[in-house]
Every structure is written in structure tokens, then in C-alpha cells.
Short mmCIF file of C-alpha atoms in Angstrom, two decimals:
data_model
loop_
_atom_site.label_atom_id
_atom_site.label_comp_id
_atom_site.label_asym_id
_atom_site.label_seq_id
_atom_site.Cartn_x
_atom_site.Cartn_y
_atom_site.Cartn_z
CA MET A 711 127.61 152.43 52.66
CA GLU A 712 124.64 153.65 53.62
CA ASN A 713 123.68 149.48 53.08
CA LYS A 714 126.91 149.18 56.30
CA ILE A 715 125.32 151.98 58.34
CA MET A 716 121.78 150.85 58.48
CA ASP A 717 122.63 146.98 59.23
CA SER A 718 124.87 148.83 61.89
CA VAL A 719 122.00 150.51 64.20
CA LYS A 720 119.77 147.14 63.44
CA GLY A 721 122.10 145.03 64.81
CA GLY A 722 122.44 147.32 67.46
CA PHE A 723 118.73 147.46 68.15
CA TRP A 724 119.15 143.36 68.54
CA THR A 725 121.58 142.91 70.25
CA LYS A 726 119.55 144.66 73.53
CA PRO A 727 117.55 141.31 73.92
CA VAL A 728 120.51 139.74 74.51
CA ILE A 729 122.49 142.31 76.69
CA ILE A 730 119.19 142.10 79.24
CA PHE A 731 119.45 138.25 78.99
CA VAL A 732 123.05 138.91 79.91
CA LEU A 733 121.79 141.06 82.70
CA LEU A 734 119.14 138.39 83.85
CA LEU A 735 122.00 135.63 83.97
CA LEU A 736 124.53 138.59 85.68
CA LEU A 737 121.66 139.16 88.60
CA LEU A 738 121.37 135.53 89.12
CA ILE A 739 124.99 135.79 91.14
CA PRO A 740 124.10 138.23 94.09
CA LEU A 741 120.31 136.33 94.25
CA GLY A 742 122.26 133.30 95.16
CA PHE A 743 124.03 135.29 97.78
CA ILE A 744 120.52 136.44 99.09
CA SER A 745 119.21 132.64 99.21
CA SER A 746 122.33 131.17 101.00
CA MET A 747 121.84 134.30 103.26
CA ILE A 748 118.37 133.24 104.08
CA SER A 749 119.60 129.76 104.75
CA ASP A 750 122.44 130.84 107.02
CA ARG A 751 119.81 133.15 108.67
CA ALA A 752 116.88 129.99 109.21
CA TYR A 753 120.34 128.07 110.32
CA VAL A 754 121.04 130.92 113.05
CA LYS A 755 116.88 130.83 114.18
CA GLN A 756 117.09 127.17 114.43
CA SER A 757 120.56 127.37 117.09
CA ALA A 758 118.91 130.16 119.17
CA GLU A 759 115.37 127.59 118.82
CA GLU A 760 117.23 124.09 119.81
CA SER A 761 119.52 126.63 123.25
CA ILE A 762 115.91 127.79 124.32
CA MET A 763 114.37 123.78 123.53
CA GLN A 764 117.24 121.98 125.90
CA PRO A 765 116.10 122.91 128.81
CA VAL A 766 112.79 122.27 128.98
CA GLY A 767 113.71 118.79 127.41
CA GLY A 768 112.86 119.49 123.77
CA PRO A 769 109.52 118.75 122.36
CA LEU A 770 107.09 116.82 124.78
CA ARG A 771 106.00 113.31 124.22
CA ILE A 772 104.63 110.58 126.31
CA GLU A 773 104.81 107.34 125.10
CA GLY A 774 103.18 105.07 127.31
CA VAL A 775 102.31 103.13 130.27
CA LEU A 776 103.39 98.92 130.23
CA ILE A 777 103.90 95.94 132.58
CA SER A 778 106.59 94.23 132.31
CA VAL A 779 106.87 90.57 134.10
CA PRO A 780 110.04 88.34 133.63
CA TYR A 781 109.39 84.76 133.22
CA LYS A 782 111.54 81.56 132.60
CA LYS A 783 112.39 79.29 130.18
CA GLN A 784 114.16 76.57 129.91
CA ALA A 785 115.47 74.77 127.47
CA ALA A 786 117.25 71.53 126.34
CA VAL A 787 120.99 72.06 124.68
CA TYR A 788 123.91 69.55 123.66
CA ASN A 789 126.92 69.64 124.35
CA GLU A 790 129.59 67.87 121.41
CA ASN A 791 129.34 64.41 123.13
CA GLY A 792 125.47 64.52 122.14
CA VAL A 793 124.82 64.59 126.02
CA ALA A 794 121.46 66.78 127.07
CA ALA A 795 121.23 69.53 129.65
CA VAL A 796 118.56 72.08 130.47
CA SER A 797 119.58 75.55 129.68
CA GLN A 798 117.34 78.99 131.80
CA THR A 799 117.13 81.77 130.55
CA THR A 800 115.04 84.70 131.63
CA GLU A 801 112.74 86.13 128.81
CA GLN A 802 110.31 89.20 129.42
CA ILE A 803 106.78 89.95 128.58
CA MET A 804 104.92 93.24 127.84
CA ILE A 805 101.80 93.84 128.39
CA ALA A 806 99.69 96.63 127.11
CA PRO A 807 96.98 98.15 129.32
CA GLN A 808 93.45 97.79 128.26
CA SER A 809 92.41 100.93 128.42
CA TYR A 810 95.04 104.11 128.11
CA GLU A 811 93.64 107.48 128.47
CA LEU A 812 95.31 111.69 129.06
CA SER A 813 94.08 115.21 128.80
CA THR A 814 95.76 117.85 129.71
CA GLN A 815 95.20 121.60 129.03
CA LEU A 816 98.44 122.95 127.93
CA ASN A 817 99.09 127.11 127.60
CA PRO A 818 102.37 128.21 125.45
CA GLN A 819 103.91 131.02 126.04
CA TYR A 820 107.60 132.26 123.67
CA LEU A 821 110.20 132.42 124.69
CA LYS A 822 113.12 134.75 123.45
CA ARG A 823 116.89 134.15 122.64
CA GLY A 824 117.50 137.44 120.46
CA ILE A 825 115.44 138.20 118.33
CA PHE A 826 114.12 134.34 117.86
CA SER A 827 111.42 133.11 119.42
CA VAL A 828 109.97 129.50 120.75
CA PRO A 829 106.36 128.24 122.23
CA VAL A 830 107.19 126.61 125.27
CA PHE A 831 104.50 125.56 128.11
CA ASN A 832 104.02 123.73 131.30
CA GLY A 833 101.10 121.68 131.95
CA ASP A 834 99.77 119.03 133.70
CA VAL A 835 98.91 115.81 132.36
CA ALA A 836 96.11 113.46 133.45
CA LEU A 837 97.04 109.94 133.22
CA LYS A 838 94.85 106.91 133.65
CA ALA A 839 94.61 103.16 131.94
CA LYS A 840 93.42 100.06 133.12
CA PHE A 841 94.95 96.70 132.84
CA ALA A 842 93.26 93.54 132.96
CA PRO A 843 94.11 90.29 135.22
CA LEU A 844 97.41 88.47 133.65
CA ASN A 845 96.71 85.39 130.92
CA PHE A 846 99.84 83.67 130.43
CA GLU A 847 98.00 80.81 128.74
CA GLN A 848 97.48 82.92 125.96
CA LEU A 849 101.20 83.58 125.39
CA ASN A 850 102.08 79.88 125.94
CA ILE A 851 103.55 80.19 129.27
CA ALA A 852 103.31 78.31 132.59
CA GLU A 853 102.31 80.55 135.69
CA SER A 854 104.89 78.43 137.70
CA ASP A 855 107.08 80.05 134.99
CA VAL A 856 106.01 84.20 135.67
CA LEU A 857 107.54 85.62 138.42
CA LEU A 858 105.52 88.10 139.71
CA SER A 859 108.01 89.20 141.84
CA GLU A 860 109.61 91.18 139.75
CA ALA A 861 107.23 92.37 137.72
CA THR A 862 107.48 96.42 136.72
CA LEU A 863 105.58 99.21 135.35
CA ILE A 864 107.13 101.32 133.28
CA LEU A 865 106.61 104.56 131.87
CA GLY A 866 108.24 106.30 128.95
CA VAL A 867 108.56 109.51 127.53
CA GLY A 868 111.24 111.37 124.86
CA SER A 869 113.04 113.03 127.72
CA LYS A 870 113.19 112.95 131.34
CA LYS A 871 114.16 116.96 131.03
CA THR A 872 110.08 116.78 130.27
CA PHE A 873 109.51 116.13 133.80
CA THR A 874 109.30 119.16 136.71
CA ALA A 875 108.25 116.97 139.22
CA PHE A 876 108.63 113.27 139.87
CA PRO A 877 105.46 111.62 138.14
CA ALA A 878 103.71 109.77 141.03
CA LEU A 879 101.56 107.03 139.72
CA LYS A 880 98.93 105.02 141.96
CA ALA A 881 97.19 101.50 141.36
CA ASN A 882 93.95 100.85 143.38
CA GLY A 883 94.63 103.66 145.14
CA GLN A 884 98.11 102.39 145.98
CA ASP A 885 101.46 104.62 145.81
CA LEU A 886 103.79 102.68 143.71
CA ALA A 887 107.80 103.43 144.77
CA GLN A 888 110.26 103.82 142.11
CA SER A 889 112.02 100.43 141.29
CA PHE A 890 116.11 101.37 140.86
CA ALA A 891 116.64 97.77 138.96
CA PRO A 892 115.26 98.53 135.59
CA PRO A 893 113.79 95.59 133.22
CA LYS A 894 115.94 93.73 130.89
CA TYR A 895 114.62 95.66 127.90
CA SER A 896 112.75 98.73 127.96
CA PRO A 897 110.36 99.84 123.68
CA PHE A 898 110.72 103.02 124.92
CA THR A 899 113.15 105.80 124.05
CA GLN A 900 113.61 107.26 128.46
CA SER A 901 111.73 105.84 131.07
CA VAL A 902 110.82 105.59 134.63
CA HIS A 903 110.10 102.02 136.32
CA TYR A 904 108.22 101.38 139.05
CA LYS A 905 107.86 98.26 141.91
CA LEU A 906 104.07 96.19 140.74
CA PRO A 907 102.97 94.42 143.97
CA ALA A 908 102.15 90.55 142.47
CA ASN A 909 98.86 91.11 143.49
CA LEU A 910 98.03 93.72 140.84
CA ALA A 911 100.31 91.70 138.22
CA SER A 912 98.30 89.54 138.52
CA GLY A 913 94.76 90.72 139.55
CA GLY A 914 94.76 93.76 137.54
CA PHE A 915 94.81 97.11 138.18
CA GLU A 916 93.67 100.68 137.43
CA LEU A 917 96.86 103.59 136.87
CA ALA A 918 96.29 106.98 138.05
CA GLY A 919 98.42 109.58 138.24
CA THR A 920 99.02 113.24 137.27
CA LEU A 921 102.72 114.25 134.87
CA SER A 922 103.24 117.35 136.07
CA MET A 923 105.65 118.42 132.35
CA GLN A 924 106.84 121.09 130.36
CA GLY A 925 108.20 121.21 126.92
CA GLY A 926 108.16 123.33 124.05
CA GLN A 927 107.12 123.31 119.62
CA SER A 928 104.57 120.43 120.19
CA ALA A 929 103.02 117.55 122.33
CA SER A 930 102.99 113.90 120.97
CA PHE A 931 101.37 110.89 122.70
CA VAL A 932 101.88 107.27 121.94
CA PRO A 933 98.57 105.10 121.80
CA VAL A 934 99.71 101.55 123.46
CA GLY A 935 96.67 100.32 124.84
CA GLN A 936 93.83 98.86 123.51
CA ASP A 937 91.63 101.82 123.70
CA ASN A 938 92.99 105.52 123.76
CA LYS A 939 91.92 108.54 124.21
CA PHE A 940 93.57 111.66 124.44
CA ASP A 941 91.98 115.37 125.18
CA VAL A 942 94.89 118.47 124.64
CA LYS A 943 93.77 121.59 125.41
CA SER A 944 95.02 124.79 125.25
CA SER A 945 95.00 128.59 124.31
CA TRP A 946 97.45 128.67 121.65
CA SER A 947 95.39 130.18 118.71
CA SER A 948 96.92 128.48 115.53
CA PRO A 949 97.93 124.98 117.07
CA SER A 950 98.71 121.80 113.71
CA PHE A 951 97.24 118.21 113.62
CA SER A 952 99.76 115.98 112.45
CA GLY A 953 101.24 112.34 113.37
CA GLY A 954 98.82 108.12 112.81
CA TRP A 955 95.31 109.71 113.78
CA LEU A 956 94.02 113.07 113.27
CA PRO A 957 91.21 114.38 115.94
CA LYS A 958 88.11 112.95 116.03
CA SER A 959 86.72 115.89 117.19
CA ARG A 960 88.38 119.60 117.22
CA GLU A 961 87.27 123.22 117.94
CA VAL A 962 89.82 126.00 116.86
CA THR A 963 88.82 129.26 117.90
CA SER A 964 90.78 132.78 118.08
CA SER A 965 90.84 131.57 122.12
CA GLY A 966 92.84 128.51 122.12
CA PHE A 967 91.77 124.78 120.70
CA ASN A 968 90.19 121.75 121.53
CA ALA A 969 91.12 118.26 120.33
CA GLN A 970 90.08 115.13 121.12
CA TRP A 971 91.52 111.75 119.54
CA GLU A 972 89.66 107.81 120.00
CA ILE A 973 91.80 105.28 118.79
CA SER A 974 91.14 101.60 119.24
CA GLY A 975 94.41 99.69 119.52
CA LEU A 976 93.96 97.55 116.40
CA SER A 977 94.66 100.12 114.50
CA THR A 978 98.17 100.91 116.35
CA GLY A 979 99.96 97.96 116.05
CA VAL A 980 100.72 97.47 119.57
CA PRO A 981 99.33 94.03 120.85
CA GLN A 982 97.82 93.77 123.89
CA ALA A 983 100.94 90.68 125.04
CA TRP A 984 104.26 90.46 123.66
CA ILE A 985 107.56 88.47 124.14
CA MET A 986 110.24 91.30 124.29
CA ASP A 987 113.19 90.44 122.37
CA GLY A 988 115.43 93.84 122.85
CA ARG A 989 113.97 95.02 119.60
CA ARG A 990 112.57 99.07 119.68
CA GLU A 991 110.51 100.06 117.31
CA MET A 992 109.31 103.54 116.73
CA LEU A 993 105.43 103.58 117.56
CA GLU A 994 103.62 106.03 115.96
CA SER A 995 102.17 108.76 117.95
CA VAL A 996 99.51 111.83 117.70
CA GLU A 997 101.20 115.51 117.21
CA ALA A 998 99.78 118.73 118.17
CA SER A 999 101.95 121.32 117.32
CA PHE A 1000 102.59 125.15 118.57
CA ILE A 1001 103.32 126.82 114.90
CA SER A 1002 103.82 130.01 114.27
CA PRO A 1003 100.85 131.37 111.67
CA VAL A 1004 104.04 132.06 109.41
CA ASN A 1005 107.16 131.05 108.45
CA ASN A 1006 109.35 133.56 106.98
CA TYR A 1007 112.27 131.86 106.10
CA SER A 1008 110.00 129.97 103.88
CA LEU A 1009 108.17 132.67 102.13
CA ILE A 1010 111.08 133.88 101.27
CA ALA A 1011 113.17 131.33 100.01
CA ARG A 1012 110.32 130.77 97.82
CA CYS A 1013 109.73 134.33 96.82
CA VAL A 1014 113.44 134.07 95.51
CA THR A 1015 112.54 130.97 93.42
CA TYR A 1016 110.03 132.81 91.29
CA ALA A 1017 113.38 135.36 91.22
CA ILE A 1018 113.90 135.49 87.88
CA LEU A 1019 110.51 135.96 86.48
CA PHE A 1020 110.22 138.60 88.40
CA LEU A 1021 113.32 140.19 87.37
CA ALA A 1022 112.57 139.82 83.62
CA VAL A 1023 109.07 141.04 83.57
CA PRO A 1024 110.32 144.65 84.61
CA PHE A 1025 113.01 144.69 82.64
CA LEU A 1026 110.57 144.10 79.20
CA ALA A 1027 108.19 146.53 80.44
CA ILE A 1028 111.59 149.01 80.72
CA PHE A 1029 112.42 146.97 77.22
CA LEU A 1030 108.83 148.15 75.68
CA CYS A 1031 109.11 151.84 76.80
CA GLU A 1032 112.34 152.16 75.18
CA ILE A 1033 111.15 150.72 71.90
CA TYR A 1034 108.06 153.34 72.30
CA SER A 1035 109.37 156.42 73.53
CA ARG A 1036 112.23 156.09 71.71
CA ALA A 1037 114.81 156.47 74.46
CA ARG A 1038 117.96 154.41 74.69
CA ILE A 1039 118.38 153.60 77.71
CA HIS A 1040 122.36 151.83 78.59
CA PRO A 1041 122.75 148.62 80.34
CA ILE A 1042 123.83 150.00 83.54
CA GLN A 1043 120.44 151.91 83.83
CA TYR A 1044 119.08 148.06 83.53
CA LEU A 1045 121.76 146.75 85.82
CA LEU A 1046 120.78 149.66 88.49
CA ILE A 1047 116.80 149.13 88.05
CA GLY A 1048 117.60 145.10 88.37
CA ALA A 1049 119.83 145.27 91.13
CA ALA A 1050 117.09 147.71 93.13
CA ASP A 1051 114.42 144.25 92.36
CA VAL A 1052 117.35 142.36 93.61
CA LEU A 1053 117.54 144.02 97.19
CA PHE A 1054 113.34 144.02 97.31
CA TYR A 1055 114.50 140.29 98.83
CA LEU A 1056 116.78 141.49 101.06
CA LEU A 1057 114.88 143.85 102.63
CA VAL A 1058 111.61 141.59 103.05
CA LEU A 1059 114.21 139.49 104.36
CA SER A 1060 115.68 142.27 106.44
CA PHE A 1061 112.52 143.14 107.90
CA SER A 1062 110.91 139.80 108.49
CA GLU A 1063 113.20 139.64 111.78
CA HIS A 1064 111.94 142.43 113.42
CA ILE A 1065 108.18 142.86 111.89
CA SER A 1066 105.58 140.95 110.53
CA PHE A 1067 106.09 139.29 106.78
CA LEU A 1068 102.77 141.34 105.43
CA ALA A 1069 104.18 144.81 106.52
CA SER A 1070 107.58 143.65 105.56
CA TYR A 1071 106.81 142.65 102.03
CA LEU A 1072 104.35 146.23 101.90
CA ILE A 1073 107.31 147.94 103.03
CA ALA A 1074 110.13 146.59 100.90
CA ALA A 1075 107.54 146.60 97.71
CA ALA A 1076 106.65 150.29 98.37
CA ALA A 1077 110.36 151.55 98.75
CA VAL A 1078 110.94 149.43 95.29
CA CYS A 1079 108.68 150.97 93.32
CA ALA A 1080 109.21 154.39 94.35
CA THR A 1081 112.38 154.23 93.49
CA ILE A 1082 111.70 152.84 90.07
CA LEU A 1083 109.15 155.55 89.73
CA PHE A 1084 111.45 158.24 89.89
CA TYR A 1085 114.71 156.72 88.47
CA GLY A 1086 112.18 155.77 86.03
CA SER A 1087 111.16 158.94 85.24
CA ALA A 1088 114.50 160.27 84.82
CA ILE A 1089 115.82 158.03 82.31
CA PHE A 1090 113.07 158.54 79.94
CA ARG A 1091 112.41 162.10 80.41
CA ALA A 1092 108.72 161.97 80.90
CA ARG A 1093 107.05 160.63 84.17
CA LYS A 1094 104.05 158.55 81.97
CA TRP A 1095 107.29 155.96 81.51
CA GLY A 1096 108.22 155.85 85.11
CA VAL A 1097 104.79 155.36 86.16
CA PHE A 1098 104.25 153.20 84.06
CA ILE A 1099 107.32 150.96 84.86
CA ALA A 1100 106.44 151.47 88.46
CA LEU A 1101 102.74 149.99 88.05
CA VAL A 1102 104.68 146.55 86.45
CA HIS A 1103 106.49 146.39 89.28
CA ALA A 1104 103.77 146.98 92.46
CA VAL A 1105 101.38 144.28 90.26
CA SER A 1106 104.18 141.53 89.84
CA TYR A 1107 105.02 141.91 93.58
CA CYS A 1108 100.83 141.13 94.27
CA LEU A 1109 100.73 138.53 92.29
CA LEU A 1110 104.04 137.14 93.64
CA TYR A 1111 102.37 137.77 97.65
CA GLY A 1112 99.39 136.09 95.62
CA ILE A 1113 101.36 132.73 94.60
CA LEU A 1114 103.20 132.55 98.38
CA GLN A 1115 99.54 132.42 100.26
CA SER A 1116 98.69 130.07 97.60
CA GLU A 1117 101.12 127.25 97.89
CA ASP A 1118 98.51 124.78 96.27
CA TYR A 1119 98.05 126.43 93.28
CA ALA A 1120 101.39 128.40 92.68
CA LEU A 1121 102.21 126.29 89.38
CA LEU A 1122 98.76 127.25 88.28
CA MET A 1123 98.84 131.22 88.92
CA GLY A 1124 102.77 131.20 87.86
CA SER A 1125 101.72 129.50 84.33
CA VAL A 1126 98.87 132.08 83.99
CA MET A 1127 101.00 135.31 84.67
CA ILE A 1128 103.34 133.89 82.23
CA PHE A 1129 100.96 133.51 79.40
CA ALA A 1130 99.50 136.40 80.31
CA VAL A 1131 102.50 138.64 79.69
CA ILE A 1132 103.21 136.58 76.54
CA ALA A 1133 99.54 137.24 75.28
CA LEU A 1134 100.47 141.15 76.60
CA VAL A 1135 104.10 142.42 74.73
CA MET A 1136 101.76 140.10 71.87
CA TYR A 1137 98.80 143.17 72.02
CA LEU A 1138 101.31 145.82 72.67
CA THR A 1139 103.59 145.21 69.72
CA ARG A 1140 101.45 143.83 67.43
CA LYS A 1141 101.82 147.04 65.02
CA ILE A 1142 105.63 147.31 65.37
CA ASP A 1143 107.37 147.31 62.48
CA TRP A 1144 110.70 145.98 64.51
CA TYR A 1145 113.06 146.39 61.06
CA GLU A 1146 111.78 150.18 61.23
CA ASN A 1147 112.63 150.75 65.33
CA GLY A 1148 115.58 149.18 64.43
CA LEU A 1149 116.37 151.46 61.92
CA LYS A 1150 114.75 154.66 64.23
CA ILE A 1151 117.03 153.40 67.74
#
């Protein structure tokens, strides 16, 4: 009879780890809801940003300037009787500039929609380009077939909404008039067309003008010349440079940035001249993004990714306290502490929409640790155990924040932390007689 009682007590002790494991699985349910809420709030933010960006035309994108010159193409065709006839069609030559330069000063400011904000900007873009005299022999086209009187200059942009004034351009100091008879094809997303006098189209010219533009979040420029130079200055202190080429030189300070690109046409894939066949390829660009230093939603989503680990460690700490203190902690009490741990992520999400992520993280961590301190002291009837469990939570939150700030080393830090926890548990339990504890719990 006594052996049966002893086996029953041992069985009750050994079922506690199983119960803890089941509780961890149950806590994945509210974590799933919080993860879904993070996605929903990120979508709401994206919708708010799009409603701000739409009136300004979205991200600024200048796709370049090209000359379009039509020419007559003749070919022999044969009917079903084998009789030859001459067919004439009109094709289109595209000519890129020898040199192409853009220079701008963009000073973004935040526009808000509810609690969300987006950096938008207005600015003038100084454009300079130089076109060489035409040489149609390189394309095996007779000069007599070229329709110079129908030559057109094309200015390409991502969206015409980004213009705040009509883009006035001058060729050799001569104002270019807008053309309302655009060429058949354009390699750009959206285009503004200008009538180009025949003497300028054939003899080469220098193009200059100032583009009054607006946009938001980023500015990108497509290098279409044989030699390209872009100069972007801004008061924004946290830029991100991306695209096909990085700046040749850059200076980023607390008061803004200054970046310069110098790009050879050999690396752009844009030939000096080609025959347009109607296909429009997305050309590579350089991009300067005006990003917020911290993306709260992505950080919180990463927090939830590691949540199960940072739930298991406190539960393990409580279980060890239960062994050393000889107290019996009910599964409901485990569940309440786990609920407080889960609410940590919801608190960070809620506060971070109004204040900085770091402040939100500190407030949520302090609130949970304080709650655990008082509750742990009460259920163990000793302050030292409450302090120990709260300290475990505090250290866990510090480690989690370190992982968030070091994305490249997140796996390494997580692996080392797991190993350290296992090693610490082995050290703390090295003298425990698990059978004896099983009898006395």
C-alpha cells in the first residue's frame, strides 16, 4: 500500500513538466492572435501611407531623356502569285545622351494620416544632358529615310503626378515646345514629349532644365546616358541607398546627407542608339530612400518569432523555484504568469504606435517584471523567489532586445542563450535527487 502511495506521488511530480509543456502549447493560441494583429496593424499603416502618397504621385522616379526619330523602312513582299511589291513601314530610332546629369536638394517632412506618418518632399531637379550629332550609318539606315522633321524628345518619369509644374526644357538655349503627337513607342512608364527641331536633332545639342517635383519615401534615377552623374542632397539623417549602383561618395551626418553617383553607360545596358520594337524593359536605377530609423511592426513580429523560447525560460525558472522551495504551484498560476508574458508583446505593439520602440519595450518589460515580482512573491510566500523569477524575466527581455538589434547575429545569440540556459539548469540541479523530490513534492 505504501509503495502505491509513493508511486502516485512520484507520478504527480513527473506530470508537472508535461503540464508545463501543454500550457506552453496553449499560450501559442493568444500569440497567434497577436501575430495576426501585428499583420493587421501593418496593413492599416500601409493603407494610410498609400492614401498620403497617392496625391503626391508616390515615390519620385525620373527615368531619363531620349530622342525618338522615325524612319522609313522598305521591304519586298510577295503575293500568292509570286509578284513582288514594295512595302513601307515606319520604325523608330531611340538615341541616348552622351552625358546625363541630375542634381537636387530634397528636404522631406512628415505628413500624417491618423497616427501614421510618411516622409514627403518637394524639390527642384536640375537636369543637364548632351546629345551627339546623329550617325545613322551605325544602324545601317540611309539618311534619306530618316524623318528628322518628326524627331521628338522624350522625358520619362514614374508618374506625372510628381510634377508640380510643367517641366520646361531648353536645347542650346532654345525653349522646346510640348508635342501632342507622341511617338508610337516609349521605353518609359509615363512620358512628356517635346518637338525637337531637325537641325538640333541632327547636329547635336545640350539640354538643360529644372524639374519641379514632389514625391514621398524615396527618389530614384535611371542612368540612360553614356556617362551619368547624380547628386542628391537632403536634410534627412537616416537615408538608405539601394538600386543597381551605390554612391561613389556619400556623407551622412545628423543634419542630413550628400551622395554622388558616377555611372558608366557600359554598365547600364542602355546602348547609345537602338531601334525600338515596342518592348519596354524595366531599367535599373539608383535610389535614395527616406526611411524611418526603426520599423516597429517588423521588430514586434520578430519578437513574437522568439516568444516560445522566452515563455519556456520563465516557466523553467518557476519549476526550479518550485523544487527548491518545496512549494506547490498550481497550473493556473503558471498560466497566469504565461498570460502576463504574452501580454508583453501586446503592450509593446500598442505603445509603439505612439512612442518610440525602445520606450515601448522598456514600459512593457517594467510592467511585466513588476507584476511577476509581486505575484511570484505571493504564490511562493517568499520575496526571494519573486525577485528571482522577475530577474529571469528582466534578463530574458534584455537578451531579446539584443537579438532584435543584432539581426545578423540573431541565430548565434539565440543558440548561445539556449545552451547557456541548459548548462545553468544542469548546474543548479546537479545535486537534486529527483526521486527524493518526487516523494516530497
